[in-house]
Amino acid sequence: MQRRLFLRDAACVAAALPVIASPGAWALPATAAAAPSVADLLAQGWQVHDVTTTIELTERTANGRVWLPLAMDELPGYQRTLATRFEAPGAKLAEVMATKGQDTRLLRVAFTDPAAPQRVVLTQRIATRDRAVNLGARPNMKPLSAAELHPYLQPTSLAPLDGKVKQTAEQIQKDAGNPADTIAKAQAIYDWVIEHTRREGSVRGCGTGNVAFMLESGNLSGKCADLNGLWVALARATGIPARDAYGVRVDDSVHGYKSLGKSGDITKAQHCRADFYAEGHGWIPVDPADVRKVMLEEQAGGLALTDPKVRAARAMLFGAWEMNWIAYNHGHDVPLAGSQLPPAGFLMYPQGETTEGRLDSLDPATFKYQIRSEKVTA
């Protein structure tokens, strides 16, 4: 008989995610009485998706481990996790964990019986709404404290803030006339990344995010984790609080961009974005990597920077995100509890290990996982 495992708090999780009491029934948060229904959310301009990840360890050993990123509970105004459920037949352990000092949460599952099924099915119901900041509005938001912003000014293993990163950040500001305004400084970095980098289709997954290597080698090509990771590092080196946002596309773009959306099978639709903090305005979304994606993929043969579609994407993606995408976390150097291997530089893909070592997250055919998105309309 299969054993169903329910969400169980780790000691460092402040509040449990909702759990499912029976197959097909969605659990609700503790504040469910006050929470709007799906119909209410749809009427308010939100869209709702069920995102399901299915993993099966075909290499069954006595030490099978799986770690799945979970969507962030709430990003005010543009993302809400409504419910979570999972099944892990044959597992010894299944628990939700949070990374200390970060906003990264994950589902950890451990298998010890090679004869038992080693399968996980995780579904989250997530509501999103397009995000945009009026950069011309009068700043009136309550400022965040230095302690709240501190994590977003720190170096990481992939993105140091000294050496070539610092030198490049200073040169960008110098070339821009050393603007004093935070938004103007961020815009200068955004423009520089778009104009000096290149999306490289042959790069596996979303890239490695190794900013130091990119600048030291002079090879400014890659994908979103590289290009947006570079933007974040340059912003932090300039003194601007900035963060990567790791997630996955869940629907097609309503703006007509074929390259900026994915629905149905989203196994390979992971995407990293970025945002920065400006006092009085709060967190402001950006996505220079998607501008480069439009240039490379929107049309056969590519598009020039001057093409109207590229110019429109460039204007839109400084200050706005189309939320046909969900955010998992802003984490870096994420430890995987129970693993003997180094932390993950970032957590955007399912992670897995057996006694033979860590599985290749960028090869879902061999690792054997699939992610699907289904739009909820009622």
Coordinates of C-alpha atoms in Angstrom, one line a residue:
M1 CA 0.0 0.0 0.0
Q2 CA 1.4 3.4 -0.9
R3 CA 2.1 5.8 1.9
R4 CA 1.2 9.4 1.5
L5 CA 3.5 11.9 3.1
F6 CA 2.3 15.4 4.1
L7 CA 4.1 18.7 4.5
R8 CA 6.0 18.8 7.8
D9 CA 7.7 21.9 9.2
A10 CA 11.4 22.0 9.5
A11 CA 12.6 23.9 12.6
C12 CA 13.6 26.9 10.6
V13 CA 10.3 27.4 8.8
A14 CA 8.2 30.1 10.3
A15 CA 4.9 28.8 9.1
A16 CA 3.8 25.6 7.4
L17 CA 2.6 25.5 3.9
P18 CA -0.9 24.3 3.4
V19 CA -1.3 20.5 3.2
I20 CA -3.7 18.2 1.4
A21 CA -5.9 16.0 3.5
S22 CA -7.2 13.8 0.7
P23 CA -6.5 13.2 -3.0
G24 CA -7.7 16.0 -5.2
A25 CA -8.6 18.4 -2.3
W26 CA -6.7 21.6 -2.1
A27 CA -5.6 22.7 1.4
L28 CA -6.0 26.3 2.4
P29 CA -3.8 28.5 4.6
A30 CA -4.6 29.2 8.2
T31 CA -6.2 32.5 7.1
A32 CA -8.4 30.8 4.5
A33 CA -11.6 32.3 5.8
A34 CA -10.3 35.7 4.7
A35 CA -8.6 34.6 1.6
P36 CA -10.2 35.4 -1.8
S37 CA -11.5 32.5 -3.9
V38 CA -10.0 31.7 -7.3
A39 CA -13.0 33.4 -8.9
D40 CA -12.4 36.5 -6.9
L41 CA -8.8 36.6 -7.8
L42 CA -9.6 36.2 -11.5
A43 CA -12.1 39.0 -11.3
Q44 CA -9.3 41.2 -9.8
G45 CA -7.0 40.6 -12.7
W46 CA -4.9 37.7 -11.3
Q47 CA -4.2 34.6 -13.2
V48 CA -4.0 31.2 -11.5
H49 CA -1.9 28.2 -12.5
D50 CA -1.4 24.7 -11.2
V51 CA 2.3 23.8 -11.5
T52 CA 3.1 20.1 -11.2
T53 CA 6.6 18.6 -10.9
T54 CA 6.9 14.8 -11.3
I55 CA 10.2 13.1 -10.5
E56 CA 11.1 9.4 -10.7
L57 CA 14.5 8.1 -9.7
T58 CA 15.1 5.3 -12.2
E59 CA 18.5 4.7 -10.5
R60 CA 17.1 3.3 -7.3
T61 CA 19.6 3.1 -4.4
A62 CA 19.5 3.1 -0.7
N63 CA 20.4 6.8 -0.6
G64 CA 18.1 8.6 -3.0
R65 CA 17.6 12.3 -2.4
V66 CA 15.4 14.9 -4.1
W67 CA 15.2 18.6 -3.5
L68 CA 12.5 20.7 -5.2
P69 CA 12.3 24.5 -5.2
L70 CA 8.9 25.8 -3.9
A71 CA 7.3 29.0 -5.2
M72 CA 7.5 31.9 -2.8
D73 CA 4.5 32.3 -0.5
E74 CA 3.7 35.9 -1.3
L75 CA 5.3 38.7 -3.2
P76 CA 2.9 41.6 -2.4
G77 CA 0.8 42.6 -5.4
Y78 CA 2.1 40.1 -7.9
Q79 CA 2.4 36.5 -6.6
R80 CA 0.6 34.4 -4.0
T81 CA 0.9 30.6 -3.4
L82 CA -2.6 29.4 -2.7
A83 CA -2.0 25.8 -1.9
T84 CA 0.6 23.0 -2.1
R85 CA 0.3 19.2 -2.1
F86 CA 2.6 16.3 -2.8
E87 CA 2.8 12.6 -2.9
A88 CA 6.0 10.6 -2.3
P89 CA 5.2 6.9 -2.2
G90 CA 8.0 4.8 -0.7
A91 CA 9.9 7.7 0.8
K92 CA 11.4 7.6 4.3
L93 CA 11.3 11.4 4.8
A94 CA 9.5 14.4 3.2
E95 CA 9.7 17.8 4.6
V96 CA 9.6 21.5 3.7
M97 CA 12.8 23.3 4.6
A98 CA 13.9 26.9 4.5
T99 CA 17.5 28.0 4.1
K100 CA 18.7 30.0 7.1
G101 CA 19.2 33.7 6.3
Q102 CA 17.6 33.3 2.9
D103 CA 14.1 33.3 1.5
T104 CA 14.7 30.0 -0.3
R105 CA 12.3 27.1 0.6
L106 CA 12.3 23.6 -0.8
L107 CA 10.7 20.2 -0.5
R108 CA 13.2 17.6 0.6
V109 CA 12.5 13.9 0.0
A110 CA 14.7 11.0 1.0
F111 CA 14.4 7.4 -0.2
T112 CA 16.2 4.4 1.4
D113 CA 14.5 1.3 0.0
P114 CA 15.7 0.4 -3.5
A115 CA 12.8 -1.9 -4.0
A116 CA 10.2 0.8 -3.3
P117 CA 8.9 3.4 -5.7
Q118 CA 11.1 6.5 -5.7
R119 CA 8.7 9.0 -7.1
V120 CA 7.6 12.5 -6.1
V121 CA 4.6 14.5 -7.4
L122 CA 4.5 18.1 -6.2
T123 CA 1.7 20.5 -7.2
Q124 CA 1.4 24.2 -6.3
R125 CA -1.5 26.5 -7.1
I126 CA -0.1 29.9 -7.6
A127 CA -1.8 33.3 -8.5
T128 CA 0.2 36.0 -10.3
R129 CA -0.6 39.5 -11.6
D130 CA 1.6 41.6 -13.9
R131 CA 4.1 43.7 -12.0
A132 CA 4.9 47.3 -12.9
V133 CA 6.4 50.3 -11.1
N134 CA 5.6 53.8 -12.1
L135 CA 9.1 55.3 -12.2
G136 CA 7.7 58.8 -12.8
A137 CA 5.6 58.7 -9.6
R138 CA 6.6 60.7 -6.6
P139 CA 8.5 58.4 -4.2
N140 CA 6.3 57.7 -1.2
M141 CA 7.0 54.2 0.0
K142 CA 8.3 53.6 3.5
P143 CA 12.0 52.8 3.3
L144 CA 13.5 49.4 4.2
S145 CA 16.1 49.3 6.9
A146 CA 19.8 48.8 6.4
A147 CA 19.5 45.3 7.9
E148 CA 16.7 44.4 5.5
L149 CA 18.8 45.5 2.5
H150 CA 22.1 44.1 3.7
P151 CA 21.7 40.6 2.1
Y152 CA 21.2 42.2 -1.3
L153 CA 24.6 44.1 -1.2
Q154 CA 26.7 41.0 -0.6
P155 CA 29.1 39.0 -2.8
T156 CA 28.4 35.4 -3.7
S157 CA 30.6 32.5 -4.8
L158 CA 29.7 33.2 -8.4
A159 CA 29.5 37.0 -8.2
P160 CA 32.3 38.7 -6.2
L161 CA 32.0 42.5 -5.9
D162 CA 35.7 43.4 -6.1
G163 CA 38.3 43.2 -8.9
K164 CA 36.9 43.2 -12.4
V165 CA 33.3 43.4 -11.2
K166 CA 34.0 46.6 -9.3
Q167 CA 36.1 48.1 -12.0
T168 CA 33.4 47.4 -14.6
A169 CA 30.7 48.9 -12.4
E170 CA 32.7 52.1 -11.8
Q171 CA 33.4 52.5 -15.5
I172 CA 29.8 52.1 -16.5
Q173 CA 28.8 54.9 -14.1
K174 CA 31.7 57.1 -15.3
D175 CA 30.6 56.7 -18.9
A176 CA 27.0 57.5 -17.9
G177 CA 28.2 60.8 -16.3
N178 CA 28.2 59.4 -12.7
P179 CA 24.4 60.0 -12.0
A180 CA 23.5 60.5 -8.4
D181 CA 20.0 59.0 -8.7
T182 CA 19.7 55.2 -8.0
I183 CA 17.2 54.6 -10.8
A184 CA 19.5 56.4 -13.3
K185 CA 22.5 54.3 -12.1
A186 CA 20.5 51.1 -12.5
Q187 CA 19.4 52.2 -16.0
A188 CA 23.0 52.7 -17.0
I189 CA 23.8 49.1 -15.9
Y190 CA 20.7 47.8 -17.7
D191 CA 21.7 49.6 -20.9
W192 CA 25.3 48.4 -20.7
V193 CA 24.3 44.7 -20.2
I194 CA 21.9 44.8 -23.1
E195 CA 24.5 46.5 -25.4
H196 CA 27.6 44.5 -24.4
T197 CA 26.4 41.0 -23.8
R198 CA 25.0 38.3 -26.1
R199 CA 22.6 35.4 -25.5
E200 CA 24.2 32.1 -26.5
G201 CA 21.7 29.4 -27.5
S202 CA 24.3 26.6 -27.1
V203 CA 24.7 27.2 -23.3
R204 CA 23.0 24.5 -21.2
G205 CA 20.0 25.4 -19.1
C206 CA 20.0 29.0 -17.9
G207 CA 23.8 29.2 -17.7
T208 CA 26.1 29.0 -14.6
G209 CA 25.8 32.6 -13.4
N210 CA 29.6 32.8 -13.0
V211 CA 30.0 36.5 -13.3
A212 CA 33.7 36.6 -12.4
F213 CA 34.6 34.3 -15.2
M214 CA 32.5 36.3 -17.7
L215 CA 34.3 39.6 -17.0
E216 CA 37.7 38.2 -16.5
S217 CA 37.6 36.1 -19.7
G218 CA 35.8 38.9 -21.7
N219 CA 33.2 36.3 -22.8
L220 CA 30.0 38.2 -22.1
S221 CA 27.7 35.6 -23.6
G222 CA 25.3 33.2 -21.9
K223 CA 21.7 32.9 -20.8
C224 CA 19.5 34.5 -18.1
A225 CA 21.4 33.3 -15.0
D226 CA 24.6 34.7 -16.6
L227 CA 23.2 38.0 -18.1
N228 CA 20.8 38.9 -15.3
G229 CA 23.4 37.6 -12.7
L230 CA 25.9 40.0 -14.3
W231 CA 23.4 42.9 -13.9
V232 CA 22.8 42.1 -10.2
A233 CA 26.6 41.9 -9.5
L234 CA 27.3 45.2 -11.2
A235 CA 24.4 46.8 -9.3
R236 CA 25.6 45.6 -6.0
A237 CA 29.1 46.7 -6.8
T238 CA 27.6 50.2 -7.4
G239 CA 26.0 50.1 -4.0
I240 CA 22.5 49.4 -5.3
P241 CA 20.6 46.6 -3.4
A242 CA 19.7 44.1 -6.1
R243 CA 18.7 40.4 -6.3
D244 CA 18.3 37.6 -8.7
A245 CA 14.8 36.0 -8.9
Y246 CA 14.9 32.4 -9.9
G247 CA 11.7 30.8 -11.3
V248 CA 10.0 29.3 -14.3
R249 CA 7.6 30.5 -17.1
V250 CA 4.1 29.1 -16.7
D251 CA 2.2 30.6 -19.6
D252 CA 2.4 32.2 -23.0
S253 CA 3.1 35.9 -23.4
V254 CA 0.1 38.1 -24.0
H255 CA 2.3 40.8 -25.5
G256 CA 3.0 38.8 -28.7
Y257 CA 6.5 37.6 -27.8
K258 CA 6.8 33.9 -28.8
S259 CA 10.2 33.8 -27.0
L260 CA 9.0 35.1 -23.7
G261 CA 6.4 32.5 -22.7
K262 CA 5.8 28.8 -22.3
S263 CA 2.7 26.8 -21.3
G264 CA 1.9 23.1 -20.9
D265 CA 5.2 21.3 -20.6
I266 CA 7.5 23.8 -18.9
T267 CA 10.2 21.3 -18.0
K268 CA 12.8 23.5 -19.7
A269 CA 11.2 26.9 -19.2
Q270 CA 13.2 28.0 -16.2
H271 CA 14.0 31.7 -16.1
C272 CA 16.0 34.0 -13.9
R273 CA 15.0 37.7 -13.5
A274 CA 16.2 40.6 -11.3
D275 CA 15.1 43.6 -9.4
F276 CA 16.7 46.4 -7.4
Y277 CA 15.7 48.7 -4.6
A278 CA 15.3 52.4 -4.8
E279 CA 14.2 54.4 -1.8
G280 CA 10.7 55.7 -2.0
H281 CA 9.9 53.3 -4.9
G282 CA 10.6 50.0 -3.4
W283 CA 11.7 47.0 -5.5
I284 CA 11.8 47.7 -9.2
P285 CA 11.8 44.8 -11.7
V286 CA 14.2 44.5 -14.6
D287 CA 15.1 41.8 -17.1
P288 CA 17.9 42.7 -19.6
A289 CA 18.4 39.0 -20.4
D290 CA 14.9 38.8 -21.9
V291 CA 15.7 41.7 -24.2
R292 CA 18.6 39.6 -25.6
K293 CA 16.4 36.6 -25.8
V294 CA 14.0 38.6 -28.0
M295 CA 16.9 39.6 -30.2
L296 CA 18.1 36.0 -30.7
E297 CA 14.9 33.9 -30.7
E298 CA 11.9 36.0 -31.6
Q299 CA 12.6 35.7 -35.3
A300 CA 14.7 33.4 -37.5
G301 CA 18.0 35.1 -38.1
G302 CA 17.7 37.3 -35.1
L303 CA 16.7 41.0 -34.6
A304 CA 18.8 44.1 -34.3
L305 CA 18.8 46.3 -31.2
T306 CA 17.0 48.9 -33.3
D307 CA 14.1 46.6 -34.3
P308 CA 10.7 47.8 -33.0
K309 CA 10.0 44.6 -31.1
V310 CA 13.4 44.8 -29.3
R311 CA 12.9 48.4 -28.5
A312 CA 9.5 47.7 -27.0
A313 CA 10.9 44.8 -24.9
R314 CA 13.7 47.0 -23.7
A315 CA 11.4 49.8 -22.6
M316 CA 9.0 47.3 -21.0
L317 CA 11.5 45.3 -19.0
F318 CA 13.0 48.2 -17.1
G319 CA 10.3 48.6 -14.4
A320 CA 7.9 45.8 -15.3
W321 CA 7.6 42.0 -15.5
E322 CA 4.8 40.1 -17.3
M323 CA 3.8 37.6 -14.7
N324 CA 3.4 34.6 -16.9
W325 CA 6.2 33.4 -14.7
I326 CA 6.5 32.4 -11.0
A327 CA 9.4 33.2 -8.6
Y328 CA 10.9 30.4 -6.5
N329 CA 13.5 32.4 -4.5
H330 CA 16.3 35.0 -4.4
G331 CA 18.8 32.6 -2.9
H332 CA 22.5 32.0 -3.6
D333 CA 24.9 29.2 -2.5
V334 CA 21.9 27.1 -1.3
P335 CA 22.8 24.2 1.0
L336 CA 20.9 21.0 0.3
A337 CA 20.2 19.3 3.6
G338 CA 21.4 15.7 3.7
S339 CA 23.8 16.2 0.8
Q340 CA 27.5 15.5 1.0
L341 CA 28.2 17.7 -2.0
P342 CA 28.7 21.5 -2.2
P343 CA 25.7 23.9 -2.1
A344 CA 23.9 24.8 -5.3
G345 CA 25.0 28.1 -6.7
F346 CA 21.3 28.9 -7.1
L347 CA 18.1 26.8 -6.9
M348 CA 15.9 26.9 -10.0
Y349 CA 15.9 23.3 -11.1
P350 CA 15.0 20.1 -9.3
Q351 CA 18.0 18.6 -7.6
G352 CA 18.7 14.9 -7.1
E353 CA 21.3 12.5 -5.8
T354 CA 21.9 8.8 -5.4
T355 CA 24.8 6.8 -4.0
E356 CA 26.4 7.4 -7.4
G357 CA 26.4 11.2 -6.9
R358 CA 24.4 14.2 -7.9
L359 CA 22.1 13.9 -10.9
D360 CA 22.3 16.3 -13.8
S361 CA 19.5 18.8 -13.3
L362 CA 19.9 20.1 -16.8
D363 CA 19.1 16.6 -18.3
P364 CA 15.5 15.9 -17.4
A365 CA 15.4 12.9 -19.8
T366 CA 18.1 11.1 -17.8
F367 CA 17.2 12.6 -14.4
K368 CA 13.6 11.8 -15.4
Y369 CA 11.5 14.7 -14.3
Q370 CA 8.7 16.8 -15.9
I371 CA 7.1 20.1 -15.0
R372 CA 3.7 21.0 -16.3
S373 CA 1.6 24.2 -16.0
E374 CA -2.2 24.2 -16.3
K375 CA -4.2 27.4 -16.2
V376 CA -7.1 27.5 -13.7
T377 CA -10.1 29.3 -15.1
A378 CA -12.7 28.8 -12.4

